[in-house]
Amino acid sequence: MKIFVDSANVEDIAEAVSLGVVDGVTTNPSLIAKEDVDIHTRIRQICEVVDGPVSAEVVTTEWEAMVEEGIELSAIHDNVVVKVPIGSAGLRAVVKLREKNINTNVTLIFNPSQALLAAKAGASYVSPFVGRLDDIAVNGMEMVADIVQIFENYDFTTQVLVASIRNPVHFLEAAKMGADVATIPPPLIHQLLKHPLTDIGLEKFLTDWHLSASSRSMGPWKPRKEIK
Ligand code: G3P
């Protein structure tokens, strides 16, 4: 499974990339707005720190304007993927952008039928939002399972990019279901690495080692700082 970072913060993205597990980035208008920066500038900066697809979302609502905006966004860098919302305008824009060999990511998907239509239109990626469904007591990962099955049934090349991931369970379930990509907020990457038994085991290894070392008079040992 590919892992994308869901963020428009260059420092957070660069730090995540340094871990060696990041394959791309997704942004959205809210994430860009949080950075208070021009989208073209920020998308270019992101493309310079990650070697992979970078989703940049249009903010126009008519299909012709989406196509124009998408062409401008794709001109920023070869890795730019143009994000459009699911809907009639979004699908018309996907068709036109595909004719120009511009990759697209159809976003704000909340049921398998929307994903199927986006794949039929030629989207490069579909972004089912699992967390926002969970937030209203609907099982978001069941939607992902249905999308993965439908795409396998008909050999769609459109990639399932699981988005709105809130926790490690979403991430793990996406991998178990065979989703192509999970896009996750930077803090979740670190959360996925943590386990209390890892911390306890490391502390014991080092304690045993240093106690042994000090008993072999290899110099005074100072206990490590409290693991946070
Ligand atoms: O960026 C797309 C998606 O990941 C946003 O998720 O957390 O705003 O529901 P969220």
Short mmCIF file of N, CA, C and O in Angstrom, two decimals, residues 102 112 186:
data_model
loop_
_atom_site.label_atom_id
_atom_site.label_comp_id
_atom_site.label_asym_id
_atom_site.label_seq_id
_atom_site.Cartn_x
_atom_site.Cartn_y
_atom_site.Cartn_z
N ILE A 102 -3.71 14.57 -18.10
CA ILE A 102 -3.55 15.12 -16.75
C ILE A 102 -4.24 14.19 -15.75
O ILE A 102 -5.42 13.85 -15.91
N PRO A 112 -19.99 3.80 -2.72
CA PRO A 112 -19.30 3.07 -3.79
C PRO A 112 -19.77 3.47 -5.19
O PRO A 112 -18.99 3.45 -6.14
N PRO A 186 0.15 13.86 9.26
CA PRO A 186 1.50 13.59 9.80
C PRO A 186 1.53 13.01 11.21
O PRO A 186 2.26 12.04 11.46
#
